[in-house]
Amino acid sequence: MAHLLMVESWVGAMSRLLPRAIREGGHEFTFLTRDLHHYLRTAPEGTAHPLLGARHVLTADTNDLATLLPYVARLQPALGFDGVLTSCDYYLPTAARIAARLGLPGPAPEAVENACRKDATRHLLAAAGIPGPRYAVCADRSEAAAAAAEIGYPLVLKPVDLCAGMFVRRVDDEAELIRACRALDGFPVNARGQRRAPVILLEELLHGPEVSVETVTFDGGTEVIGITDKSVGGAPAFIETGHMFPAALPAADATAAQETAVRAIEALGLDGVVAHTEIKLTPDGPRLVEVNPRPAGNRITELIRHVTGIDTAAACVDVARGQRPDLRTRETGLRSAAIGFVVPQTAGVLEAVDGADLVGAAPGVLELQLAEPGTAVKEAGSNNAYLGHVMAGDAEGPDARRRVEALLSQLRPRVVNR
Protein backbone atom coordinates (compact mmCIF):
# COMPACT_ATOMS: atom_id res chain seq x y z
CA MET A 1 0.00 0.00 0.00
CA ALA A 2 1.31 3.42 -0.97
CA HIS A 3 0.80 6.76 0.76
CA LEU A 4 0.36 9.60 -1.73
CA LEU A 5 0.48 13.34 -1.18
CA MET A 6 -2.30 15.06 -3.12
CA VAL A 7 -1.62 18.76 -3.61
CA GLU A 8 -4.82 20.74 -4.16
CA SER A 9 -7.52 19.56 -6.56
CA TRP A 10 -10.39 20.74 -8.67
CA VAL A 11 -13.81 20.53 -7.06
CA GLY A 12 -15.19 18.78 -10.16
CA ALA A 13 -15.02 15.26 -11.52
CA MET A 14 -11.30 14.58 -11.14
CA SER A 15 -11.37 15.54 -7.46
CA ARG A 16 -13.57 12.48 -7.03
CA LEU A 17 -11.96 10.21 -9.62
CA LEU A 18 -8.45 10.46 -8.17
CA PRO A 19 -9.47 9.60 -4.58
CA ARG A 20 -11.53 6.72 -5.97
CA ALA A 21 -8.58 5.42 -7.96
CA ILE A 22 -6.32 5.69 -4.91
CA ARG A 23 -8.80 3.81 -2.75
CA GLU A 24 -9.54 1.10 -5.32
CA GLY A 25 -5.79 0.58 -5.79
CA GLY A 26 -5.47 -0.18 -2.08
CA HIS A 27 -3.59 3.05 -1.33
CA GLU A 28 -4.21 6.12 0.82
CA PHE A 29 -3.58 9.83 0.50
CA THR A 30 -2.90 12.95 2.50
CA PHE A 31 -4.45 16.14 1.15
CA LEU A 32 -2.50 19.41 1.22
CA THR A 33 -4.22 22.74 0.58
CA ARG A 34 -3.87 26.43 1.27
CA ASP A 35 -7.63 26.92 1.65
CA LEU A 36 -9.73 24.05 2.96
CA HIS A 37 -12.92 26.13 2.72
CA HIS A 38 -12.47 26.21 -1.06
CA TYR A 39 -13.47 22.53 -1.02
CA LEU A 40 -15.97 22.57 1.85
CA ARG A 41 -17.99 25.30 0.13
CA THR A 42 -18.70 22.94 -2.75
CA ALA A 43 -19.32 19.68 -0.88
CA PRO A 44 -21.29 17.31 -3.13
CA GLU A 45 -24.90 16.70 -2.19
CA GLY A 46 -26.01 13.15 -1.55
CA THR A 47 -22.50 11.64 -1.58
CA ALA A 48 -19.61 11.50 0.82
CA HIS A 49 -17.11 14.31 0.38
CA PRO A 50 -13.93 12.92 -1.24
CA LEU A 51 -11.78 14.53 1.45
CA LEU A 52 -13.38 12.24 4.03
CA GLY A 53 -11.21 9.51 2.52
CA ALA A 54 -7.96 11.35 3.29
CA ARG A 55 -5.62 9.97 5.92
CA HIS A 56 -4.66 13.55 6.84
CA VAL A 57 -5.76 17.01 5.67
CA LEU A 58 -2.94 19.52 6.00
CA THR A 59 -2.92 23.26 5.45
CA ALA A 60 0.07 25.18 4.10
CA ASP A 61 0.69 27.93 1.58
CA THR A 62 0.85 25.88 -1.62
CA ASN A 63 1.57 29.06 -3.59
CA ASP A 64 4.87 29.72 -1.79
CA LEU A 65 7.45 27.15 -2.88
CA ALA A 66 10.17 28.70 -0.74
CA THR A 67 8.33 27.73 2.44
CA LEU A 68 6.33 24.79 1.06
CA LEU A 69 9.27 22.60 0.00
CA PRO A 70 11.03 22.68 3.41
CA TYR A 71 7.68 22.10 5.12
CA VAL A 72 6.94 18.97 3.08
CA ALA A 73 10.52 17.76 3.59
CA ARG A 74 9.97 17.96 7.34
CA LEU A 75 6.77 15.92 7.00
CA GLN A 76 8.40 13.16 4.99
CA PRO A 77 10.17 11.28 7.82
CA ALA A 78 6.94 11.11 9.82
CA LEU A 79 4.38 10.50 7.08
CA GLY A 80 6.42 8.65 4.46
CA PHE A 81 5.00 9.75 1.13
CA ASP A 82 5.51 7.38 -1.82
CA GLY A 83 4.38 9.77 -4.54
CA VAL A 84 2.95 13.22 -5.23
CA LEU A 85 0.07 14.15 -7.50
CA THR A 86 -2.55 16.79 -8.17
CA SER A 87 -5.65 17.18 -10.30
CA CYS A 88 -5.33 20.97 -10.61
CA ASP A 89 -3.48 22.46 -13.58
CA TYR A 90 -2.17 25.34 -11.48
CA TYR A 91 -0.35 22.95 -9.13
CA LEU A 92 1.17 20.49 -11.60
CA PRO A 93 4.56 22.29 -11.41
CA THR A 94 4.30 22.39 -7.61
CA ALA A 95 3.66 18.64 -7.39
CA ALA A 96 6.66 17.99 -9.65
CA ARG A 97 8.87 20.24 -7.50
CA ILE A 98 7.78 18.46 -4.31
CA ALA A 99 8.44 15.03 -5.83
CA ALA A 100 11.90 16.13 -6.92
CA ARG A 101 12.66 17.58 -3.46
CA LEU A 102 11.63 14.33 -1.78
CA GLY A 103 13.40 12.12 -4.31
CA LEU A 104 10.12 10.52 -5.39
CA PRO A 105 9.00 9.46 -8.89
CA GLY A 106 7.73 12.22 -11.12
CA PRO A 107 8.34 14.20 -14.29
CA ALA A 108 11.17 16.72 -14.51
CA PRO A 109 9.84 19.95 -12.94
CA GLU A 110 11.19 22.09 -15.79
CA ALA A 111 9.34 19.94 -18.33
CA VAL A 112 6.06 20.33 -16.46
CA GLU A 113 6.56 24.07 -16.08
CA ASN A 114 7.19 24.43 -19.80
CA ALA A 115 4.10 22.36 -20.66
CA CYS A 116 1.97 24.48 -18.33
CA ARG A 117 3.15 27.73 -19.94
CA LYS A 118 1.69 28.08 -23.42
CA ASP A 119 4.41 30.50 -24.53
CA ALA A 120 7.24 28.19 -23.42
CA THR A 121 5.51 25.25 -25.12
CA ARG A 122 5.28 27.20 -28.37
CA HIS A 123 8.99 28.14 -28.30
CA LEU A 124 10.21 24.60 -27.53
CA LEU A 125 7.98 22.85 -30.05
CA ALA A 126 8.81 25.34 -32.79
CA ALA A 127 12.51 24.73 -32.13
CA ALA A 128 11.87 20.98 -32.39
CA GLY A 129 10.15 21.42 -35.77
CA ILE A 130 6.72 20.31 -34.59
CA PRO A 131 4.03 22.04 -36.68
CA GLY A 132 1.91 24.65 -34.92
CA PRO A 133 0.28 27.97 -35.71
CA ARG A 134 2.25 31.12 -36.41
CA TYR A 135 2.40 32.96 -33.10
CA ALA A 136 3.76 35.89 -31.14
CA VAL A 137 4.31 36.46 -27.42
CA CYS A 138 3.55 40.08 -26.52
CA ALA A 139 4.25 42.13 -23.40
CA ASP A 140 1.44 44.66 -23.89
CA ARG A 141 -1.35 45.85 -26.18
CA SER A 142 0.88 47.86 -28.47
CA GLU A 143 3.12 44.85 -29.09
CA ALA A 144 0.03 42.72 -29.62
CA ALA A 145 -1.39 45.14 -32.19
CA ALA A 146 1.88 45.19 -34.12
CA ALA A 147 2.19 41.37 -34.01
CA ALA A 148 -1.42 40.94 -35.09
CA ALA A 149 -0.86 43.13 -38.12
CA GLU A 150 2.13 40.99 -39.08
CA ILE A 151 0.46 37.59 -38.56
CA GLY A 152 -2.88 38.74 -39.96
CA TYR A 153 -6.45 38.49 -38.68
CA PRO A 154 -8.37 36.46 -37.62
CA LEU A 155 -6.31 35.43 -34.60
CA VAL A 156 -6.69 33.63 -31.30
CA LEU A 157 -5.70 35.52 -28.15
CA LYS A 158 -4.66 33.39 -25.17
CA PRO A 159 -3.37 33.93 -21.66
CA VAL A 160 -0.25 31.81 -21.24
CA ASP A 161 -1.08 30.38 -17.82
CA LEU A 162 -4.83 29.86 -17.47
CA CYS A 163 -6.91 26.79 -18.30
CA ALA A 164 -10.47 25.68 -19.15
CA GLY A 165 -10.49 28.11 -22.07
CA MET A 166 -10.56 31.14 -19.78
CA PHE A 167 -10.11 34.40 -21.74
CA VAL A 168 -9.22 32.53 -24.94
CA ARG A 169 -10.88 34.58 -27.67
CA ARG A 170 -11.08 34.83 -31.44
CA VAL A 171 -10.27 38.38 -32.58
CA ASP A 172 -11.07 39.61 -36.08
CA ASP A 173 -9.72 43.14 -35.94
CA GLU A 174 -7.77 45.54 -33.76
CA ALA A 175 -10.83 46.76 -31.88
CA GLU A 176 -11.66 43.20 -30.80
CA LEU A 177 -8.01 42.63 -29.93
CA ILE A 178 -7.97 45.64 -27.60
CA ARG A 179 -11.20 44.53 -25.91
CA ALA A 180 -9.82 41.03 -25.35
CA CYS A 181 -6.58 42.46 -23.94
CA ARG A 182 -8.52 44.70 -21.55
CA ALA A 183 -10.60 41.77 -20.31
CA LEU A 184 -7.46 39.77 -19.64
CA ASP A 185 -5.81 42.73 -17.89
CA GLY A 186 -8.75 42.72 -15.48
CA PHE A 187 -7.86 39.21 -14.27
CA PRO A 188 -4.33 39.57 -12.84
CA VAL A 189 -4.68 36.74 -10.29
CA ASN A 190 -6.05 33.28 -11.06
CA ALA A 191 -8.73 31.41 -9.11
CA ARG A 192 -6.09 29.94 -6.77
CA GLY A 193 -4.56 33.25 -5.76
CA GLN A 194 -1.53 32.97 -8.04
CA ARG A 195 -0.39 36.09 -9.91
CA ARG A 196 -0.57 35.62 -13.65
CA ALA A 197 2.24 36.18 -16.11
CA PRO A 198 1.53 39.57 -17.76
CA VAL A 199 2.09 38.43 -21.34
CA ILE A 200 -0.25 37.70 -24.23
CA LEU A 201 -0.03 34.85 -26.72
CA LEU A 202 -1.38 35.51 -30.21
CA GLU A 203 -1.84 32.59 -32.59
CA GLU A 204 -2.91 32.16 -36.16
CA LEU A 205 -6.50 30.85 -36.28
CA LEU A 206 -6.32 27.22 -37.35
CA HIS A 207 -9.11 25.60 -39.36
CA GLY A 208 -10.25 22.01 -39.09
CA PRO A 209 -11.58 19.59 -36.47
CA GLU A 210 -9.87 19.44 -33.09
CA VAL A 211 -8.98 16.20 -31.34
CA SER A 212 -7.03 15.21 -28.26
CA VAL A 213 -4.57 12.35 -28.01
CA GLU A 214 -4.64 10.58 -24.64
CA THR A 215 -1.30 9.05 -23.66
CA VAL A 216 0.76 7.63 -20.82
CA THR A 217 4.51 8.20 -20.83
CA PHE A 218 6.54 5.96 -18.55
CA ASP A 219 10.22 5.05 -18.44
CA GLY A 220 10.92 6.99 -21.63
CA GLY A 221 8.18 5.45 -23.78
CA THR A 222 4.77 6.87 -24.71
CA GLU A 223 1.74 4.64 -25.19
CA VAL A 224 -1.30 6.06 -26.96
CA ILE A 225 -4.60 5.10 -25.33
CA GLY A 226 -6.70 6.67 -28.06
CA ILE A 227 -8.02 9.86 -29.64
CA THR A 228 -11.01 11.93 -28.49
CA ASP A 229 -12.92 14.32 -30.70
CA LYS A 230 -14.17 17.73 -29.63
CA SER A 231 -16.99 20.09 -30.55
CA VAL A 232 -16.59 23.80 -29.82
CA GLY A 233 -19.07 26.66 -29.57
CA GLY A 234 -19.63 29.98 -27.85
CA ALA A 235 -17.77 32.21 -30.32
CA PRO A 236 -15.79 34.39 -29.88
CA ALA A 237 -14.90 32.15 -26.92
CA PHE A 238 -13.86 28.55 -27.46
CA ILE A 239 -16.17 26.52 -25.22
CA GLU A 240 -16.00 22.74 -25.38
CA THR A 241 -19.57 21.58 -26.01
CA GLY A 242 -18.94 17.84 -26.31
CA HIS A 243 -16.57 14.93 -26.87
CA MET A 244 -16.62 11.39 -28.22
CA PHE A 245 -14.17 8.55 -27.63
CA PRO A 246 -12.83 7.15 -29.82
CA ALA A 247 -12.87 9.86 -32.46
CA ALA A 248 -14.24 8.72 -35.81
CA LEU A 249 -11.21 9.54 -37.97
CA PRO A 250 -9.64 8.26 -41.18
CA ALA A 251 -6.66 6.04 -40.35
CA ALA A 252 -4.18 8.49 -41.87
CA ASP A 253 -5.46 11.38 -39.73
CA ALA A 254 -5.38 9.24 -36.58
CA THR A 255 -1.81 8.15 -37.24
CA ALA A 256 -0.65 11.71 -37.96
CA ALA A 257 -2.29 13.04 -34.77
CA GLN A 258 -0.74 10.30 -32.64
CA GLU A 259 2.72 10.85 -34.09
CA THR A 260 2.47 14.61 -33.53
CA ALA A 261 1.45 14.13 -29.89
CA VAL A 262 4.26 11.67 -29.16
CA ARG A 263 6.82 13.99 -30.76
CA ALA A 264 5.55 16.94 -28.72
CA ILE A 265 5.75 15.02 -25.43
CA GLU A 266 9.28 13.96 -26.26
CA ALA A 267 10.30 17.50 -27.26
CA LEU A 268 9.06 18.85 -23.93
CA GLY A 269 11.01 16.19 -22.05
CA LEU A 270 7.94 14.82 -20.26
CA ASP A 271 8.17 11.39 -18.64
CA GLY A 272 6.12 9.80 -15.90
CA VAL A 273 2.91 11.55 -16.96
CA VAL A 274 -0.57 10.90 -18.21
CA ALA A 275 -1.06 13.53 -20.92
CA HIS A 276 -3.87 15.10 -22.91
CA THR A 277 -2.52 16.67 -26.12
CA GLU A 278 -4.80 18.85 -28.24
CA ILE A 279 -4.30 18.94 -32.01
CA LYS A 280 -6.04 20.63 -34.94
CA LEU A 281 -6.40 18.55 -38.09
CA THR A 282 -5.94 21.29 -40.68
CA PRO A 283 -5.94 20.90 -44.47
CA ASP A 284 -2.13 21.21 -44.24
CA GLY A 285 -1.79 18.47 -41.65
CA PRO A 286 -1.92 18.25 -37.85
CA ARG A 287 -1.03 21.35 -35.87
CA LEU A 288 -0.21 21.20 -32.17
CA VAL A 289 -2.52 23.29 -29.93
CA GLU A 290 -1.22 22.41 -26.46
CA VAL A 291 0.14 19.60 -24.28
CA ASN A 292 -1.48 19.10 -20.87
CA PRO A 293 0.65 16.91 -18.56
CA ARG A 294 -2.35 15.43 -16.73
CA PRO A 295 -5.39 13.28 -17.51
CA ALA A 296 -8.05 14.79 -19.74
CA GLY A 297 -10.79 16.85 -18.12
CA ASN A 298 -14.48 17.21 -18.98
CA ARG A 299 -15.03 13.55 -18.06
CA ILE A 300 -13.09 12.29 -21.06
CA THR A 301 -11.45 9.92 -18.58
CA GLU A 302 -14.86 8.35 -18.03
CA LEU A 303 -15.56 8.08 -21.77
CA ILE A 304 -12.29 6.14 -22.10
CA ARG A 305 -13.15 3.86 -19.19
CA HIS A 306 -16.63 3.12 -20.53
CA VAL A 307 -15.21 2.05 -23.91
CA THR A 308 -11.85 0.44 -23.09
CA GLY A 309 -11.94 -0.34 -19.39
CA ILE A 310 -8.73 1.72 -18.96
CA ASP A 311 -8.82 3.99 -15.93
CA THR A 312 -6.54 6.95 -16.63
CA ALA A 313 -7.03 8.24 -13.08
CA ALA A 314 -5.59 4.92 -11.86
CA ALA A 315 -2.77 5.28 -14.39
CA CYS A 316 -2.03 8.71 -12.92
CA VAL A 317 -1.77 7.12 -9.46
CA ASP A 318 0.53 4.40 -10.77
CA VAL A 319 2.98 6.70 -12.50
CA ALA A 320 3.09 8.91 -9.40
CA ARG A 321 4.23 5.79 -7.51
CA GLY A 322 6.81 4.99 -10.16
CA GLN A 323 4.87 1.93 -11.33
CA ARG A 324 4.04 1.02 -14.91
CA PRO A 325 0.25 1.29 -15.29
CA ASP A 326 -1.95 -1.47 -16.68
CA LEU A 327 -3.20 -0.14 -20.01
CA ARG A 328 -4.69 -3.35 -21.36
CA THR A 329 -8.12 -2.87 -22.89
CA ARG A 330 -11.08 -4.83 -21.56
CA GLU A 331 -14.40 -5.70 -23.10
CA THR A 332 -17.01 -3.24 -21.85
CA GLY A 333 -19.87 -3.79 -24.28
CA LEU A 334 -19.48 -0.31 -25.77
CA ARG A 335 -17.75 0.78 -28.97
CA SER A 336 -18.06 4.53 -28.40
CA ALA A 337 -19.10 6.93 -25.66
CA ALA A 338 -19.87 10.64 -25.86
CA ILE A 339 -20.71 13.57 -23.63
CA GLY A 340 -22.57 16.79 -24.37
CA PHE A 341 -22.64 19.84 -22.12
CA VAL A 342 -25.53 22.14 -21.28
CA VAL A 343 -24.09 25.58 -22.03
CA PRO A 344 -26.03 28.60 -20.75
CA GLN A 345 -27.06 31.22 -23.28
CA THR A 346 -28.18 33.93 -20.86
CA ALA A 347 -27.37 35.04 -17.33
CA GLY A 348 -29.84 34.84 -14.44
CA VAL A 349 -31.08 32.14 -12.08
CA LEU A 350 -31.81 28.57 -13.15
CA GLU A 351 -35.46 27.79 -12.60
CA ALA A 352 -35.42 24.27 -14.04
CA VAL A 353 -34.09 22.12 -16.86
CA ASP A 354 -37.07 20.89 -18.84
CA GLY A 355 -36.81 17.43 -20.42
CA ALA A 356 -34.57 16.00 -17.70
CA ASP A 357 -36.94 13.14 -16.79
CA LEU A 358 -37.31 12.08 -20.41
CA VAL A 359 -33.55 12.17 -21.08
CA GLY A 360 -32.71 10.36 -17.85
CA ALA A 361 -34.95 7.45 -18.83
CA ALA A 362 -33.61 7.16 -22.40
CA PRO A 363 -31.78 3.96 -23.37
CA GLY A 364 -27.99 4.13 -23.47
CA VAL A 365 -27.66 7.03 -21.03
CA LEU A 366 -24.58 6.59 -18.84
CA GLU A 367 -24.74 9.82 -16.88
CA LEU A 368 -27.09 12.77 -16.52
CA GLN A 369 -25.97 15.56 -14.21
CA LEU A 370 -27.72 18.92 -14.08
CA ALA A 371 -27.39 22.04 -11.95
CA GLU A 372 -29.93 22.45 -9.18
CA PRO A 373 -32.79 24.96 -9.46
CA GLY A 374 -31.74 28.25 -7.91
CA THR A 375 -28.20 28.06 -9.31
CA ALA A 376 -26.83 31.44 -10.36
CA VAL A 377 -26.11 31.37 -14.09
CA LYS A 378 -23.46 33.41 -15.85
CA GLU A 379 -23.23 33.83 -19.59
CA ALA A 380 -20.73 31.22 -20.73
CA GLY A 381 -17.23 32.46 -21.50
CA SER A 382 -15.22 29.32 -20.68
CA ASN A 383 -15.57 25.65 -19.78
CA ASN A 384 -16.36 26.63 -16.19
CA ALA A 385 -19.97 27.68 -16.85
CA TYR A 386 -21.75 24.43 -17.72
CA LEU A 387 -25.21 23.72 -16.34
CA GLY A 388 -24.68 19.97 -16.61
CA HIS A 389 -24.06 17.17 -19.06
CA VAL A 390 -25.45 14.02 -20.59
CA MET A 391 -23.28 11.00 -21.44
CA ALA A 392 -24.33 8.04 -23.58
CA GLY A 393 -22.76 5.03 -25.25
CA ASP A 394 -23.16 2.97 -28.39
CA ALA A 395 -22.60 -0.79 -28.35
CA GLU A 396 -22.42 -1.10 -32.13
CA GLY A 397 -20.05 1.59 -33.40
CA PRO A 398 -19.27 5.33 -33.50
CA ASP A 399 -22.84 6.56 -33.01
CA ALA A 400 -22.55 7.82 -29.43
CA ARG A 401 -22.13 11.46 -30.46
CA ARG A 402 -25.33 11.45 -32.52
CA ARG A 403 -27.22 9.94 -29.58
CA VAL A 404 -25.88 12.53 -27.16
CA GLU A 405 -26.68 15.43 -29.47
CA ALA A 406 -30.27 14.16 -29.82
CA LEU A 407 -30.60 13.87 -26.04
CA LEU A 408 -29.00 17.27 -25.45
CA SER A 409 -31.52 18.92 -27.78
CA GLN A 410 -34.28 17.75 -25.41
CA LEU A 411 -32.76 19.53 -22.40
CA ARG A 412 -34.07 23.09 -22.18
CA PRO A 413 -32.77 25.23 -19.31
CA ARG A 414 -35.17 27.87 -18.02
CA VAL A 415 -33.12 30.82 -16.83
CA VAL A 416 -34.95 33.80 -15.36
CA ASN A 417 -33.86 37.26 -14.24
CA ARG A 418 -34.56 38.08 -10.62
PDB file of N, CA and C in Angstrom, residues 90 162-169 187 233-234 236-241 298 341-344 378-387:
ATOM      1  N   TYR A  90      -3.014  24.297 -12.057  1.00  0.00           N
ATOM      2  CA  TYR A  90      -2.169  25.340 -11.485  1.00  0.00           C
ATOM      3  C   TYR A  90      -1.132  24.795 -10.502  1.00  0.00           C
ATOM      4  N   LEU A 162      -3.509  30.208 -17.972  1.00  0.00           N
ATOM      5  CA  LEU A 162      -4.830  29.856 -17.474  1.00  0.00           C
ATOM      6  C   LEU A 162      -5.294  28.578 -18.167  1.00  0.00           C
ATOM      7  N   CYS A 163      -6.419  28.040 -17.721  1.00  0.00           N
ATOM      8  CA  CYS A 163      -6.912  26.791 -18.296  1.00  0.00           C
ATOM      9  C   CYS A 163      -8.428  26.870 -18.458  1.00  0.00           C
ATOM     10  N   ALA A 164      -9.030  25.774 -18.934  1.00  0.00           N
ATOM     11  CA  ALA A 164     -10.474  25.681 -19.148  1.00  0.00           C
ATOM     12  C   ALA A 164     -10.976  26.691 -20.172  1.00  0.00           C
ATOM     13  N   GLY A 165     -10.084  27.164 -21.039  1.00  0.00           N
ATOM     14  CA  GLY A 165     -10.487  28.113 -22.071  1.00  0.00           C
ATOM     15  C   GLY A 165     -10.736  29.511 -21.565  1.00  0.00           C
ATOM     16  N   MET A 166     -10.306  29.820 -20.345  1.00  0.00           N
ATOM     17  CA  MET A 166     -10.560  31.142 -19.782  1.00  0.00           C
ATOM     18  C   MET A 166      -9.838  32.224 -20.576  1.00  0.00           C
ATOM     19  N   PHE A 167     -10.605  33.225 -21.020  1.00  0.00           N
ATOM     20  CA  PHE A 167     -10.115  34.403 -21.738  1.00  0.00           C
ATOM     21  C   PHE A 167      -9.481  34.074 -23.094  1.00  0.00           C
ATOM     22  N   VAL A 168      -9.648  32.852 -23.578  1.00  0.00           N
ATOM     23  CA  VAL A 168      -9.225  32.533 -24.944  1.00  0.00           C
ATOM     24  C   VAL A 168     -10.290  33.075 -25.892  1.00  0.00           C
ATOM     25  N   ARG A 169      -9.892  33.924 -26.818  1.00  0.00           N
ATOM     26  CA  ARG A 169     -10.876  34.584 -27.669  1.00  0.00           C
ATOM     27  C   ARG A 169     -10.395  34.665 -29.115  1.00  0.00           C
ATOM     28  N   PHE A 187      -7.932  40.479 -15.002  1.00  0.00           N
ATOM     29  CA  PHE A 187      -7.865  39.207 -14.268  1.00  0.00           C
ATOM     30  C   PHE A 187      -6.402  38.913 -13.943  1.00  0.00           C
ATOM     31  N   GLY A 233     -18.093  25.616 -29.282  1.00  0.00           N
ATOM     32  CA  GLY A 233     -19.074  26.659 -29.570  1.00  0.00           C
ATOM     33  C   GLY A 233     -18.773  27.898 -28.754  1.00  0.00           C
ATOM     34  N   GLY A 234     -19.748  28.803 -28.701  1.00  0.00           N
ATOM     35  CA  GLY A 234     -19.627  29.982 -27.846  1.00  0.00           C
ATOM     36  C   GLY A 234     -18.784  31.098 -28.399  1.00  0.00           C
ATOM     37  N   PRO A 236     -17.224  34.479 -29.553  1.00  0.00           N
ATOM     38  CA  PRO A 236     -15.795  34.388 -29.882  1.00  0.00           C
ATOM     39  C   PRO A 236     -14.960  33.589 -28.876  1.00  0.00           C
ATOM     40  N   ALA A 237     -15.610  33.056 -27.818  1.00  0.00           N
ATOM     41  CA  ALA A 237     -14.900  32.152 -26.916  1.00  0.00           C
ATOM     42  C   ALA A 237     -14.792  30.785 -27.575  1.00  0.00           C
ATOM     43  N   PHE A 238     -14.013  29.912 -26.969  1.00  0.00           N
ATOM     44  CA  PHE A 238     -13.857  28.549 -27.458  1.00  0.00           C
ATOM     45  C   PHE A 238     -14.290  27.612 -26.334  1.00  0.00           C
ATOM     46  N   ILE A 239     -15.599  27.333 -26.276  1.00  0.00           N
ATOM     47  CA  ILE A 239     -16.169  26.522 -25.215  1.00  0.00           C
ATOM     48  C   ILE A 239     -16.365  25.104 -25.724  1.00  0.00           C
ATOM     49  N   GLU A 240     -15.829  24.141 -25.006  1.00  0.00           N
ATOM     50  CA  GLU A 240     -16.000  22.741 -25.382  1.00  0.00           C
ATOM     51  C   GLU A 240     -17.441  22.334 -25.113  1.00  0.00           C
ATOM     52  N   THR A 241     -18.159  21.941 -26.152  1.00  0.00           N
ATOM     53  CA  THR A 241     -19.573  21.584 -26.005  1.00  0.00           C
ATOM     54  C   THR A 241     -19.800  20.086 -25.996  1.00  0.00           C
ATOM     55  N   ASN A 298     -13.147  17.293 -18.372  1.00  0.00           N
ATOM     56  CA  ASN A 298     -14.478  17.213 -18.982  1.00  0.00           C
ATOM     57  C   ASN A 298     -14.988  15.782 -19.109  1.00  0.00           C
ATOM     58  N   PHE A 341     -22.488  18.933 -23.244  1.00  0.00           N
ATOM     59  CA  PHE A 341     -22.635  19.843 -22.118  1.00  0.00           C
ATOM     60  C   PHE A 341     -23.774  20.833 -22.338  1.00  0.00           C
ATOM     61  N   VAL A 342     -24.476  21.133 -21.253  1.00  0.00           N
ATOM     62  CA  VAL A 342     -25.528  22.142 -21.279  1.00  0.00           C
ATOM     63  C   VAL A 342     -24.859  23.489 -21.045  1.00  0.00           C
ATOM     64  N   VAL A 343     -24.787  24.296 -22.080  1.00  0.00           N
ATOM     65  CA  VAL A 343     -24.093  25.579 -22.030  1.00  0.00           C
ATOM     66  C   VAL A 343     -25.128  26.695 -21.930  1.00  0.00           C
ATOM     67  N   PRO A 344     -25.044  27.533 -20.889  1.00  0.00           N
ATOM     68  CA  PRO A 344     -26.035  28.602 -20.749  1.00  0.00           C
ATOM     69  C   PRO A 344     -25.899  29.643 -21.846  1.00  0.00           C
ATOM     70  N   LYS A 378     -24.194  32.375 -15.139  1.00  0.00           N
ATOM     71  CA  LYS A 378     -23.459  33.413 -15.849  1.00  0.00           C
ATOM     72  C   LYS A 378     -23.417  33.059 -17.326  1.00  0.00           C
ATOM     73  N   GLU A 379     -23.372  34.080 -18.153  1.00  0.00           N
ATOM     74  CA  GLU A 379     -23.234  33.830 -19.585  1.00  0.00           C
ATOM     75  C   GLU A 379     -21.897  33.134 -19.828  1.00  0.00           C
ATOM     76  N   ALA A 380     -21.912  32.062 -20.589  1.00  0.00           N
ATOM     77  CA  ALA A 380     -20.731  31.216 -20.734  1.00  0.00           C
ATOM     78  C   ALA A 380     -19.612  31.947 -21.459  1.00  0.00           C
ATOM     79  N   GLY A 381     -18.410  31.910 -20.858  1.00  0.00           N
ATOM     80  CA  GLY A 381     -17.226  32.456 -21.502  1.00  0.00           C
ATOM     81  C   GLY A 381     -16.063  31.496 -21.448  1.00  0.00           C
ATOM     82  N   SER A 382     -16.277  30.334 -20.789  1.00  0.00           N
ATOM     83  CA  SER A 382     -15.222  29.321 -20.683  1.00  0.00           C
ATOM     84  C   SER A 382     -15.883  27.995 -20.351  1.00  0.00           C
ATOM     85  N   ASN A 383     -15.054  26.971 -20.124  1.00  0.00           N
ATOM     86  CA  ASN A 383     -15.575  25.654 -19.783  1.00  0.00           C
ATOM     87  C   ASN A 383     -16.004  25.545 -18.320  1.00  0.00           C
ATOM     88  N   ASN A 384     -15.985  26.648 -17.601  1.00  0.00           N
ATOM     89  CA  ASN A 384     -16.358  26.631 -16.186  1.00  0.00           C
ATOM     90  C   ASN A 384     -17.827  26.944 -15.948  1.00  0.00           C
ATOM     91  N   ALA A 385     -18.606  27.149 -17.014  1.00  0.00           N
ATOM     92  CA  ALA A 385     -19.965  27.677 -16.845  1.00  0.00           C
ATOM     93  C   ALA A 385     -21.062  26.676 -17.196  1.00  0.00           C
ATOM     94  N   TYR A 386     -20.742  25.411 -17.322  1.00  0.00           N
ATOM     95  CA  TYR A 386     -21.751  24.428 -17.720  1.00  0.00           C
ATOM     96  C   TYR A 386     -22.884  24.339 -16.698  1.00  0.00           C
ATOM     97  N   LEU A 387     -24.063  23.990 -17.201  1.00  0.00           N
ATOM     98  CA  LEU A 387     -25.207  23.715 -16.342  1.00  0.00           C
ATOM     99  C   LEU A 387     -25.448  22.218 -16.201  1.00  0.00           C
TER     100      LEU A 387
END
